[in-house]
Amino acid sequence: MLPQCGLSTQGRAVSVCALLGVLLYAAVVQAACGCFGCLSGAPCALRTGPPEDDTLIDFGGRDAELGGGIAAFRILNRWGRTASHGATTPGSPVTLTWGFAPDGTTLPSEPQDDGTTRNDPSDLISFLDNQVGNPASDPLIGDLTDRSWFPIVKRAYDRWSELSGITFEYEPNDDGVPISGSTSSTRWGVRGVRADMRLSGHFIDGQSGSNTLAYNWFPSGGDMVIDTSNTSFYSNSFADNRRLRNVLMHELGHGLGFRHLESDNSSQLMEPFISVAFDGPQIDDILAAHRNYGDVHEKNGGNNAFATAKHAGDFADGDTWAIGTDGATNVVLETMTDFISIDDDSDVDYFRFTVDQPSLVDISLQQVGRTYNEGPQNGEQSPLDTSMLSELQIALQELTGGIGVLTHATGASESPTTRAIRQIELEPGKDYYVRVTGTQNNVQLYRLDLAVTAVPEPTTLAVLGLAPLACLSRRRAA
Ligand SMILES: [Ca+2]
Ligand SMILES: [Ca+2]
Ligand SMILES: [Ca+2]
Ligand SMILES: [Ca+2]
Ligand SMILES: [Zn+2]
Ligand SMILES: [Zn+2]
């Protein structure tokens, strides 16, 4: 009976169904929270976990370039020019290459607690061979992509790629020039010569007490130095080598332009201390990536115009469709990929669909996100409501003769975070477009739902008119 209740627009039946929705949502949150506890082997509490959680990942990236910065999500700067293209604007996708500096590459000197410095050349590849891979069975010469550890490392880059407008590509070549920060002319990647973001490693500060695991230069340096003396940490294969992968993904975050944040009531990847209670970028991290490089749908020509609208579907009676279904999650699991946003006040997201017969469409747009405390490292934290970062708008449009726009309807506000267009009659043989835009110059995750029903025949209408009454009477009887 739920679908019939959904068609009713007033009365108790709807409010009962709405309450059911809330209960279902709560159940989902509980389930995610339970998984979170299982994964960390700890109760459902934040900031708990194995002793390694005391290990500082780094001091927040190295050698910040002077730059405007974007006042949200601790974004320092972003990649403009890369090995693959010229400068792009905030919110635009980028292609970045990554690769390995050969062992023996000169790295920066590392100050030690006793006042001395160490200046070891890179030994990352032999470190990965011996501590992460299977030295007994791996071919320890030749192409690095054949090593058993290669997919573990690659997975860190691929995860950022599938969550945002960033496209990471492996660059197999490296000319071995010293890794020296974000001012040298060799910081730039060059196709066929070296990657935009090079991986290296050597002794930084050992592995006892609170110590550094790795560091990474902000754009446009982007290179990483891993502490290869942290052998017990990195050789731990728990959860598909999550320690190594979370450090890589955290450092990549600096390499994408993100500084540390701290949150005393949520867990985010860009916090300064390592946690293995979650896997990869969390909501604040995803928001930062979208703000800087757009969501995944901005790639390959994007969705800012009718011509490149994302095809939602060709709908028949009873069809429903949704996008952005993971945005409301409490903990981002590695299996989740469905995050979409408006990344500023110029981003436009278009979706195209058709109907196969005269139909009624319901479109609802929900700003998704939760509230958590956040602030700069060692700074004051305050609550951030990520469902209210920008007020989003929707419109249902139609192209007439490929030029003009016929706007059928704009969204009506149903709650502070929801806009909807309901019961609009559409015809077959036309392309319809849903347009999503943002009012504020900020990033906002959203979920968009479409539901299509055939225009009821007169006889069907009569039956539907009675349905809510039948539903109510049954409920009273129960
Ligand atoms: Ca570089
Ligand atoms: Ca260390
Ligand atoms: Ca977008
Ligand atoms: Ca867009
Ligand atoms: Zn019902
Ligand atoms: Zn860091």
Tab-separated table of C-alpha atoms and ligand atoms in Angstrom:
chain	number	residue	atom	x	y	z
A	1	MET	CA	0.000	0.000	0.000
A	2	LEU	CA	2.968	2.351	0.318
A	3	PRO	CA	2.906	3.509	-3.316
A	4	GLN	CA	-0.743	4.487	-3.014
A	5	CYS	CA	-0.044	6.435	0.151
A	6	GLY	CA	2.727	8.210	-1.730
A	7	LEU	CA	0.242	9.467	-4.278
A	8	SER	CA	-1.900	11.053	-1.598
A	9	THR	CA	-0.903	14.611	-0.780
A	10	GLN	CA	-2.551	15.064	2.574
A	11	GLY	CA	-3.696	13.208	5.633
A	12	ARG	CA	-2.340	10.826	8.151
A	13	ALA	CA	-1.291	8.129	5.716
A	14	VAL	CA	1.426	10.351	4.292
A	15	SER	CA	2.784	11.354	7.658
A	16	VAL	CA	2.984	7.707	8.710
A	17	CYS	CA	4.859	6.878	5.502
A	18	ALA	CA	7.171	9.839	6.068
A	19	LEU	CA	7.920	8.618	9.578
A	20	LEU	CA	8.726	5.206	8.143
A	21	GLY	CA	11.232	6.951	5.911
A	22	VAL	CA	12.891	8.525	8.921
A	23	LEU	CA	13.062	5.190	10.711
A	24	LEU	CA	14.602	3.539	7.652
A	25	TYR	CA	17.171	6.318	7.459
A	26	ALA	CA	18.034	5.850	11.128
A	27	ALA	CA	18.470	2.126	10.540
A	28	VAL	CA	20.914	2.802	7.720
A	29	VAL	CA	22.939	5.150	9.906
A	30	GLN	CA	23.028	2.568	12.681
A	31	ALA	CA	24.202	-0.103	10.270
A	32	ALA	CA	26.986	2.084	8.940
A	33	CYS	CA	27.993	2.925	12.487
A	34	GLY	CA	28.066	-0.772	13.373
A	35	CYS	CA	30.317	-1.510	10.419
A	36	PHE	CA	32.549	1.308	11.539
A	37	GLY	CA	32.946	-0.344	14.934
A	38	CYS	CA	33.615	-3.743	13.379
A	39	LEU	CA	36.238	-2.384	11.031
A	40	SER	CA	38.195	-0.694	13.772
A	41	GLY	CA	37.776	-3.595	16.170
A	42	ALA	CA	36.554	-1.026	18.670
A	43	PRO	CA	33.230	0.187	20.012
A	44	CYS	CA	31.303	2.731	17.999
A	45	ALA	CA	33.338	5.662	19.245
A	46	LEU	CA	35.403	8.108	17.290
A	47	ARG	CA	39.133	8.526	17.673
A	48	THR	CA	39.733	5.069	19.094
A	49	GLY	CA	41.775	2.338	17.553
A	50	PRO	CA	45.118	0.608	17.612
A	51	PRO	CA	48.177	2.350	19.110
A	52	GLU	CA	49.274	3.433	15.638
A	53	ASP	CA	46.557	6.059	15.833
A	54	ASP	CA	48.973	8.140	17.881
A	55	THR	CA	51.303	8.345	14.942
A	56	LEU	CA	51.483	11.730	13.326
A	57	ILE	CA	51.220	11.441	9.585
A	58	ASP	CA	53.079	14.650	8.929
A	59	PHE	CA	53.169	18.306	9.846
A	60	GLY	CA	50.671	19.389	7.237
A	61	GLY	CA	52.443	19.300	3.918
A	62	ARG	CA	55.660	21.045	2.964
A	63	ASP	CA	56.610	24.374	1.453
A	64	ALA	CA	53.247	25.959	0.953
A	65	GLU	CA	53.356	28.045	-2.186
A	66	LEU	CA	51.956	31.513	-1.862
A	67	GLY	CA	48.513	31.458	-3.324
A	68	GLY	CA	45.046	32.879	-2.966
A	69	GLY	CA	43.584	29.859	-1.282
A	70	ILE	CA	39.905	29.042	-1.243
A	71	ALA	CA	38.245	29.792	2.071
A	72	ALA	CA	36.579	26.448	2.646
A	73	PHE	CA	37.654	22.976	3.658
A	74	ARG	CA	41.198	24.029	4.496
A	75	ILE	CA	42.025	24.350	0.834
A	76	LEU	CA	45.380	26.036	0.322
A	77	ASN	CA	45.646	25.974	-3.448
A	78	ARG	CA	45.131	23.710	-6.426
A	79	TRP	CA	46.808	22.385	-9.537
A	80	GLY	CA	46.629	24.698	-12.496
A	81	ARG	CA	49.063	23.606	-15.183
A	82	THR	CA	49.971	19.918	-15.135
A	83	ALA	CA	51.905	17.564	-17.403
A	84	SER	CA	48.629	16.989	-19.236
A	85	HIS	CA	47.107	20.439	-19.686
A	86	GLY	CA	47.380	24.160	-19.035
A	87	ALA	CA	45.872	26.069	-16.145
A	88	THR	CA	42.286	25.377	-15.155
A	89	THR	CA	39.924	27.189	-12.808
A	90	PRO	CA	38.661	26.041	-9.384
A	91	GLY	CA	36.030	23.348	-9.645
A	92	SER	CA	37.403	22.153	-12.990
A	93	PRO	CA	38.698	18.623	-13.399
A	94	VAL	CA	42.429	17.936	-13.667
A	95	THR	CA	44.502	15.066	-14.974
A	96	LEU	CA	47.537	14.325	-12.828
A	97	THR	CA	50.266	11.787	-13.445
A	98	TRP	CA	51.936	9.845	-10.642
A	99	GLY	CA	55.006	7.675	-10.640
A	100	PHE	CA	58.089	6.530	-8.751
A	101	ALA	CA	61.391	8.322	-8.402
A	102	PRO	CA	64.043	5.607	-8.864
A	103	ASP	CA	65.918	4.382	-5.807
A	104	GLY	CA	69.006	6.536	-5.359
A	105	THR	CA	67.170	9.784	-6.169
A	106	THR	CA	68.363	12.693	-4.007
A	107	LEU	CA	65.822	13.781	-1.402
A	108	PRO	CA	65.758	16.679	1.090
A	109	SER	CA	67.787	16.320	4.281
A	110	GLU	CA	65.841	15.454	7.418
A	111	PRO	CA	66.559	17.189	10.752
A	112	GLN	CA	66.893	14.742	13.666
A	113	ASP	CA	66.035	15.199	17.345
A	114	ASP	CA	69.726	15.182	18.314
A	115	GLY	CA	70.470	18.185	16.114
A	116	THR	CA	72.068	16.220	13.284
A	117	THR	CA	70.587	15.736	9.853
A	118	ARG	CA	70.220	12.657	7.675
A	119	ASN	CA	70.319	12.793	3.940
A	120	ASP	CA	69.595	9.310	2.615
A	121	PRO	CA	68.771	8.798	-1.062
A	122	SER	CA	65.401	7.317	-1.961
A	123	ASP	CA	64.970	3.615	-1.205
A	124	LEU	CA	61.198	3.435	-1.580
A	125	ILE	CA	61.091	0.761	-4.256
A	126	SER	CA	63.268	-1.714	-2.362
A	127	PHE	CA	61.269	-0.832	0.767
A	128	LEU	CA	58.002	-1.703	-0.999
A	129	ASP	CA	59.591	-4.854	-2.422
A	130	ASN	CA	60.705	-6.059	0.999
A	131	GLN	CA	58.082	-4.700	3.414
A	132	VAL	CA	54.852	-4.670	1.410
A	133	GLY	CA	55.282	-7.027	-1.538
A	134	ASN	CA	56.246	-10.688	-1.741
A	135	PRO	CA	60.002	-10.654	-2.356
A	136	ALA	CA	60.020	-14.441	-2.744
A	137	SER	CA	57.683	-14.408	-5.728
A	138	ASP	CA	57.843	-10.857	-7.119
A	139	PRO	CA	60.049	-10.119	-10.122
A	140	LEU	CA	62.364	-7.629	-8.438
A	141	ILE	CA	63.625	-6.219	-11.713
A	142	GLY	CA	61.823	-4.625	-14.624
A	143	ASP	CA	58.391	-3.048	-14.772
A	144	LEU	CA	57.132	-1.857	-11.386
A	145	THR	CA	53.548	-2.574	-12.417
A	146	ASP	CA	54.345	-6.309	-12.160
A	147	ARG	CA	55.095	-6.082	-8.417
A	148	SER	CA	52.501	-7.410	-5.971
A	149	TRP	CA	52.520	-4.077	-4.087
A	150	PHE	CA	51.779	-2.013	-7.187
A	151	PRO	CA	47.967	-2.476	-7.086
A	152	ILE	CA	47.949	-1.494	-3.396
A	153	VAL	CA	49.640	1.815	-4.185
A	154	LYS	CA	47.613	2.404	-7.340
A	155	ARG	CA	44.391	1.870	-5.410
A	156	ALA	CA	45.093	5.036	-3.375
A	157	TYR	CA	45.230	7.152	-6.544
A	158	ASP	CA	42.255	5.416	-8.120
A	159	ARG	CA	40.150	6.099	-5.032
A	160	TRP	CA	40.612	9.871	-5.328
A	161	SER	CA	39.883	9.535	-9.059
A	162	GLU	CA	36.560	7.773	-8.559
A	163	LEU	CA	35.422	10.307	-5.942
A	164	SER	CA	36.201	13.570	-7.720
A	165	GLY	CA	37.094	15.427	-10.888
A	166	ILE	CA	40.709	14.288	-10.521
A	167	THR	CA	41.991	11.745	-13.031
A	168	PHE	CA	45.198	10.035	-11.942
A	169	GLU	CA	47.327	8.324	-14.571
A	170	TYR	CA	50.449	6.295	-13.909
A	171	GLU	CA	53.621	7.693	-15.509
A	172	PRO	CA	56.183	4.878	-15.871
A	173	ASN	CA	59.100	7.216	-16.637
A	174	ASP	CA	61.193	9.193	-14.174
A	175	ASP	CA	64.442	10.998	-14.992
A	176	GLY	CA	65.688	10.832	-11.402
A	177	VAL	CA	66.148	14.569	-10.849
A	178	PRO	CA	66.298	15.450	-7.138
A	179	ILE	CA	63.029	15.854	-5.272
A	180	SER	CA	63.376	19.301	-3.823
A	181	GLY	CA	60.025	20.903	-3.201
A	182	SER	CA	57.674	23.271	-4.862
A	183	THR	CA	59.968	25.973	-6.234
A	184	SER	CA	62.414	24.046	-8.410
A	185	SER	CA	61.671	24.008	-12.136
A	186	THR	CA	61.747	20.201	-12.060
A	187	ARG	CA	58.721	20.120	-9.774
A	188	TRP	CA	56.615	20.066	-12.922
A	189	GLY	CA	55.607	16.796	-14.434
A	190	VAL	CA	56.482	16.189	-18.073
A	191	ARG	CA	54.847	13.387	-20.035
A	192	GLY	CA	57.369	10.651	-20.766
A	193	VAL	CA	59.942	12.252	-18.422
A	194	ARG	CA	58.516	12.331	-14.892
A	195	ALA	CA	55.156	12.437	-13.143
A	196	ASP	CA	53.413	15.490	-11.693
A	197	MET	CA	53.333	13.706	-8.341
A	198	ARG	CA	56.425	11.591	-7.673
A	199	LEU	CA	56.717	8.986	-4.942
A	200	SER	CA	59.926	8.600	-2.970
A	201	GLY	CA	61.030	7.522	0.491
A	202	HIS	CA	63.908	7.372	2.939
A	203	PHE	CA	64.694	7.648	6.652
A	204	ILE	CA	62.785	10.619	8.087
A	205	ASP	CA	62.680	10.182	11.862
A	206	GLY	CA	62.463	6.499	12.774
A	207	GLN	CA	59.434	4.686	14.116
A	208	SER	CA	59.364	5.197	17.885
A	209	GLY	CA	56.963	7.435	19.777
A	210	SER	CA	54.898	10.011	17.958
A	211	ASN	CA	56.688	10.235	14.646
A	212	THR	CA	56.253	11.197	11.034
A	213	LEU	CA	55.021	8.638	8.512
A	214	ALA	CA	55.370	10.704	5.342
A	215	TYR	CA	55.075	14.187	3.925
A	216	ASN	CA	54.009	15.727	0.661
A	217	TRP	CA	54.390	19.068	-1.084
A	218	PHE	CA	51.346	21.121	-1.925
A	219	PRO	CA	50.680	22.014	-5.574
A	220	SER	CA	52.525	22.491	-7.754
A	221	GLY	CA	55.259	20.418	-6.138
A	222	GLY	CA	53.067	17.473	-5.311
A	223	ASP	CA	55.837	14.974	-4.574
A	224	MET	CA	55.752	12.570	-1.631
A	225	VAL	CA	58.429	11.337	0.755
A	226	ILE	CA	57.565	8.248	2.805
A	227	ASP	CA	59.461	7.329	5.966
A	228	THR	CA	60.888	3.945	5.013
A	229	SER	CA	62.050	3.438	8.603
A	230	ASN	CA	58.403	2.903	9.677
A	231	THR	CA	58.674	-0.760	8.723
A	232	SER	CA	56.280	-2.252	11.283
A	233	PHE	CA	53.579	0.268	10.380
A	234	TYR	CA	53.753	-0.082	6.608
A	235	SER	CA	54.249	-3.853	6.543
A	236	ASN	CA	50.955	-4.347	8.412
A	237	SER	CA	48.545	-5.816	5.863
A	238	PHE	CA	45.363	-5.280	7.936
A	239	ALA	CA	42.337	-4.472	5.726
A	240	ASP	CA	44.224	-4.657	2.428
A	241	ASN	CA	47.156	-2.617	3.728
A	242	ARG	CA	44.915	0.172	4.957
A	243	ARG	CA	47.750	1.789	6.935
A	244	LEU	CA	49.792	2.296	3.796
A	245	ARG	CA	46.768	3.245	1.693
A	246	ASN	CA	45.380	5.772	4.203
A	247	VAL	CA	48.790	7.442	4.469
A	248	LEU	CA	49.079	7.568	0.678
A	249	MET	CA	45.561	8.978	0.307
A	250	HIS	CA	46.179	11.513	3.101
A	251	GLU	CA	49.455	12.671	1.544
A	252	LEU	CA	47.811	12.857	-1.865
A	253	GLY	CA	45.285	15.155	-0.204
A	254	HIS	CA	48.123	17.590	0.576
A	255	GLY	CA	49.363	17.105	-2.975
A	256	LEU	CA	45.918	18.150	-4.188
A	257	GLY	CA	46.048	21.332	-2.096
A	258	PHE	CA	44.347	20.395	1.173
A	259	ARG	CA	45.690	21.345	4.591
A	260	HIS	CA	44.930	19.561	7.841
A	261	LEU	CA	41.675	19.988	9.663
A	262	GLU	CA	40.803	18.684	13.083
A	263	SER	CA	37.419	17.417	14.235
A	264	ASP	CA	36.666	16.241	17.767
A	265	ASN	CA	33.389	14.538	16.815
A	266	SER	CA	34.009	13.089	13.358
A	267	SER	CA	36.825	11.290	11.540
A	268	GLN	CA	38.270	12.773	8.368
A	269	LEU	CA	41.219	11.661	6.252
A	270	MET	CA	42.903	15.071	6.367
A	271	GLU	CA	43.276	15.056	10.142
A	272	PRO	CA	46.934	15.015	11.198
A	273	PHE	CA	46.991	11.663	13.014
A	274	ILE	CA	46.650	8.330	11.248
A	275	SER	CA	43.474	6.343	11.774
A	276	VAL	CA	42.603	2.950	10.361
A	277	ALA	CA	39.010	3.151	11.607
A	278	PHE	CA	37.908	4.194	8.104
A	279	ASP	CA	39.117	3.711	4.549
A	280	GLY	CA	40.170	6.738	2.522
A	281	PRO	CA	38.510	10.111	1.974
A	282	GLN	CA	35.574	10.981	4.233
A	283	ILE	CA	32.886	13.631	3.726
A	284	ASP	CA	35.007	16.699	4.527
A	285	ASP	CA	37.742	15.345	2.247
A	286	ILE	CA	35.292	14.680	-0.588
A	287	LEU	CA	33.836	18.181	-0.229
A	288	ALA	CA	37.346	19.642	-0.473
A	289	ALA	CA	38.064	17.580	-3.595
A	290	HIS	CA	34.795	18.640	-5.239
A	291	ARG	CA	35.365	22.280	-4.331
A	292	ASN	CA	38.827	22.172	-5.882
A	293	TYR	CA	38.266	19.846	-8.862
A	294	GLY	CA	34.528	19.204	-9.170
A	295	ASP	CA	32.641	15.938	-8.819
A	296	VAL	CA	33.307	12.883	-10.977
A	297	HIS	CA	30.630	13.923	-13.493
A	298	GLU	CA	32.576	17.086	-14.388
A	299	LYS	CA	35.170	14.936	-16.201
A	300	ASN	CA	35.202	14.146	-19.915
A	301	GLY	CA	33.383	17.277	-20.999
A	302	GLY	CA	31.325	17.591	-17.847
A	303	ASN	CA	27.592	18.180	-17.528
A	304	ASN	CA	27.361	21.978	-17.603
A	305	ALA	CA	25.392	22.151	-20.865
A	306	PHE	CA	22.403	20.524	-22.546
A	307	ALA	CA	24.696	18.826	-25.051
A	308	THR	CA	26.699	17.061	-22.341
A	309	ALA	CA	23.865	16.368	-19.897
A	310	LYS	CA	24.171	13.105	-18.004
A	311	HIS	CA	21.630	10.616	-19.364
A	312	ALA	CA	19.401	9.704	-16.432
A	313	GLY	CA	17.268	7.264	-18.388
A	314	ASP	CA	14.373	6.526	-20.716
A	315	PHE	CA	11.586	6.006	-18.254
A	316	ALA	CA	8.463	3.867	-18.253
A	317	ASP	CA	5.562	3.748	-15.820
A	318	GLY	CA	6.778	3.176	-12.265
A	319	ASP	CA	10.457	3.866	-12.949
A	320	THR	CA	12.531	5.655	-10.354
A	321	TRP	CA	16.084	6.943	-10.609
A	322	ALA	CA	18.467	8.577	-8.150
A	323	ILE	CA	21.981	9.993	-8.066
A	324	GLY	CA	24.081	11.111	-5.110
A	325	THR	CA	22.806	8.241	-2.979
A	326	ASP	CA	25.937	7.977	-0.798
A	327	GLY	CA	26.196	11.646	0.161
A	328	ALA	CA	24.235	11.337	3.410
A	329	THR	CA	26.455	8.632	4.867
A	330	ASN	CA	28.039	8.900	8.286
A	331	VAL	CA	31.171	6.950	7.405
A	332	VAL	CA	32.353	6.743	3.803
A	333	LEU	CA	33.039	3.087	3.009
A	334	GLU	CA	35.445	2.258	0.209
A	335	THR	CA	32.583	0.697	-1.758
A	336	MET	CA	30.761	4.040	-1.944
A	337	THR	CA	31.208	6.064	-5.111
A	338	ASP	CA	27.917	7.930	-5.624
A	339	PHE	CA	28.733	11.494	-4.561
A	340	ILE	CA	27.667	14.505	-6.605
A	341	SER	CA	27.758	18.207	-5.870
A	342	ILE	CA	27.402	21.725	-7.113
A	343	ASP	CA	30.922	23.033	-6.511
A	344	ASP	CA	30.327	26.804	-6.764
A	345	ASP	CA	27.811	29.371	-7.991
A	346	SER	CA	28.763	28.781	-11.629
A	347	ASP	CA	28.561	24.971	-11.682
A	348	VAL	CA	25.515	23.618	-13.520
A	349	ASP	CA	24.597	19.929	-13.510
A	350	TYR	CA	22.255	18.801	-16.300
A	351	PHE	CA	20.428	15.466	-16.478
A	352	ARG	CA	18.503	14.297	-19.539
A	353	PHE	CA	15.597	11.865	-19.646
A	354	THR	CA	12.631	10.792	-21.741
A	355	VAL	CA	9.292	9.125	-21.037
A	356	ASP	CA	7.735	6.386	-23.184
A	357	GLN	CA	4.119	7.556	-22.801
A	358	PRO	CA	2.206	10.516	-21.338
A	359	SER	CA	3.566	10.580	-17.798
A	360	LEU	CA	3.729	12.493	-14.561
A	361	VAL	CA	7.162	13.185	-13.105
A	362	ASP	CA	8.191	13.913	-9.532
A	363	ILE	CA	11.654	15.411	-9.089
A	364	SER	CA	13.161	16.045	-5.688
A	365	LEU	CA	16.515	17.573	-4.865
A	366	GLN	CA	17.926	17.136	-1.389
A	367	GLN	CA	21.010	18.904	-0.042
A	368	VAL	CA	22.799	16.144	1.869
A	369	GLY	CA	25.361	16.281	4.632
A	370	ARG	CA	25.625	16.238	8.373
A	371	THR	CA	26.976	18.561	11.026
A	372	TYR	CA	30.413	18.041	12.548
A	373	ASN	CA	32.922	20.176	14.369
A	374	GLU	CA	35.911	21.236	12.339
A	375	GLY	CA	38.739	23.708	12.536
A	376	PRO	CA	42.360	24.171	11.522
A	377	GLN	CA	45.060	22.062	13.156
A	378	ASN	CA	45.474	23.186	16.789
A	379	GLY	CA	42.806	25.826	16.190
A	380	GLU	CA	39.287	26.551	17.334
A	381	GLN	CA	36.627	24.111	16.092
A	382	SER	CA	33.059	25.052	15.286
A	383	PRO	CA	30.068	23.120	13.911
A	384	LEU	CA	29.823	22.886	10.129
A	385	ASP	CA	26.423	21.904	8.708
A	386	THR	CA	27.349	20.383	5.356
A	387	SER	CA	23.708	20.180	4.262
A	388	MET	CA	23.467	23.993	4.233
A	389	LEU	CA	26.653	25.072	2.448
A	390	SER	CA	24.784	26.372	-0.585
A	391	GLU	CA	21.092	26.711	-1.352
A	392	LEU	CA	20.501	24.611	-4.463
A	393	GLN	CA	17.858	25.193	-7.125
A	394	ILE	CA	16.242	22.880	-9.670
A	395	ALA	CA	14.392	23.435	-12.897
A	396	LEU	CA	12.746	21.090	-15.383
A	397	GLN	CA	13.533	22.210	-18.918
A	398	GLU	CA	13.007	21.210	-22.514
A	399	LEU	CA	14.962	22.076	-25.641
A	400	THR	CA	12.785	23.442	-28.424
A	401	GLY	CA	14.332	22.941	-31.853
A	402	GLY	CA	17.741	22.521	-30.261
A	403	ILE	CA	17.989	26.195	-29.319
A	404	GLY	CA	15.561	27.781	-26.895
A	405	VAL	CA	14.671	26.530	-23.471
A	406	LEU	CA	11.146	25.864	-22.370
A	407	THR	CA	11.134	25.810	-18.598
A	408	HIS	CA	8.321	23.643	-17.330
A	409	ALA	CA	8.775	24.231	-13.626
A	410	THR	CA	11.166	25.351	-10.939
A	411	GLY	CA	11.488	23.639	-7.600
A	412	ALA	CA	9.343	24.545	-4.640
A	413	SER	CA	10.922	24.476	-1.203
A	414	GLU	CA	9.618	21.546	0.854
A	415	SER	CA	12.136	21.901	3.690
A	416	PRO	CA	15.301	23.943	4.306
A	417	THR	CA	17.270	21.282	2.403
A	418	THR	CA	14.738	19.949	-0.120
A	419	ARG	CA	13.238	21.330	-3.302
A	420	ALA	CA	10.793	19.460	-5.466
A	421	ILE	CA	8.877	19.631	-8.726
A	422	ARG	CA	5.830	17.422	-8.516
A	423	GLN	CA	3.263	15.893	-10.852
A	424	ILE	CA	4.366	17.609	-14.055
A	425	GLU	CA	2.839	16.073	-17.171
A	426	LEU	CA	5.360	15.093	-19.851
A	427	GLU	CA	5.054	13.713	-23.379
A	428	PRO	CA	6.946	10.928	-25.127
A	429	GLY	CA	9.341	11.794	-27.958
A	430	LYS	CA	10.944	14.771	-26.221
A	431	ASP	CA	14.165	15.230	-24.287
A	432	TYR	CA	13.633	16.667	-20.832
A	433	TYR	CA	16.372	18.159	-18.697
A	434	VAL	CA	16.740	18.639	-14.968
A	435	ARG	CA	19.053	21.529	-14.176
A	436	VAL	CA	20.698	21.838	-10.752
A	437	THR	CA	22.477	25.046	-9.728
A	438	GLY	CA	23.785	26.631	-6.521
A	439	THR	CA	23.090	30.011	-4.972
A	440	GLN	CA	26.223	30.429	-2.840
A	441	ASN	CA	29.846	30.232	-3.938
A	442	ASN	CA	30.456	27.009	-2.036
A	443	VAL	CA	30.251	23.270	-2.560
A	444	GLN	CA	27.078	21.343	-1.757
A	445	LEU	CA	26.537	17.587	-1.992
A	446	TYR	CA	23.067	16.612	-3.125
A	447	ARG	CA	20.811	13.710	-3.948
A	448	LEU	CA	18.445	13.918	-6.921
A	449	ASP	CA	15.436	11.602	-7.263
A	450	LEU	CA	13.137	11.138	-10.259
A	451	ALA	CA	9.910	9.133	-10.247
A	452	VAL	CA	7.769	8.608	-13.340
A	453	THR	CA	4.213	7.307	-13.520
A	454	ALA	CA	2.018	6.979	-16.579
A	455	VAL	CA	-0.826	9.491	-16.718
A	456	PRO	CA	-3.674	7.451	-15.243
A	457	GLU	CA	-6.553	6.357	-17.462
A	458	PRO	CA	-9.921	7.690	-16.224
A	459	THR	CA	-10.859	4.324	-14.711
A	460	THR	CA	-7.535	4.117	-12.887
A	461	LEU	CA	-8.083	7.605	-11.494
A	462	ALA	CA	-11.304	6.522	-9.870
A	463	VAL	CA	-9.577	3.602	-8.162
A	464	LEU	CA	-6.721	5.804	-6.966
A	465	GLY	CA	-9.176	8.285	-5.502
A	466	LEU	CA	-10.482	5.583	-3.208
A	467	ALA	CA	-7.117	4.112	-2.313
A	468	PRO	CA	-6.097	6.525	0.488
A	469	LEU	CA	-9.430	5.942	2.209
A	470	ALA	CA	-8.934	2.198	2.049
A	471	CYS	CA	-5.447	2.593	3.456
A	472	LEU	CA	-6.636	4.738	6.353
A	473	SER	CA	-9.472	2.456	7.286
A	474	ARG	CA	-7.165	-0.549	7.361
A	475	ARG	CA	-4.747	1.287	9.594
A	476	ARG	CA	-7.485	2.246	12.051
A	477	ALA	CA	-8.647	-1.347	12.154
A	478	ALA	CA	-5.172	-2.592	12.972
B	1	CA	CA	56.140	17.175	-8.878
B	2	CA	CA	58.741	7.975	11.175
B	3	CA	CA	28.719	19.220	-10.308
B	4	CA	CA	28.512	20.553	-13.658
B	5	ZN	ZN	-0.040	2.689	2.949
B	6	ZN	ZN	49.141	15.584	6.672
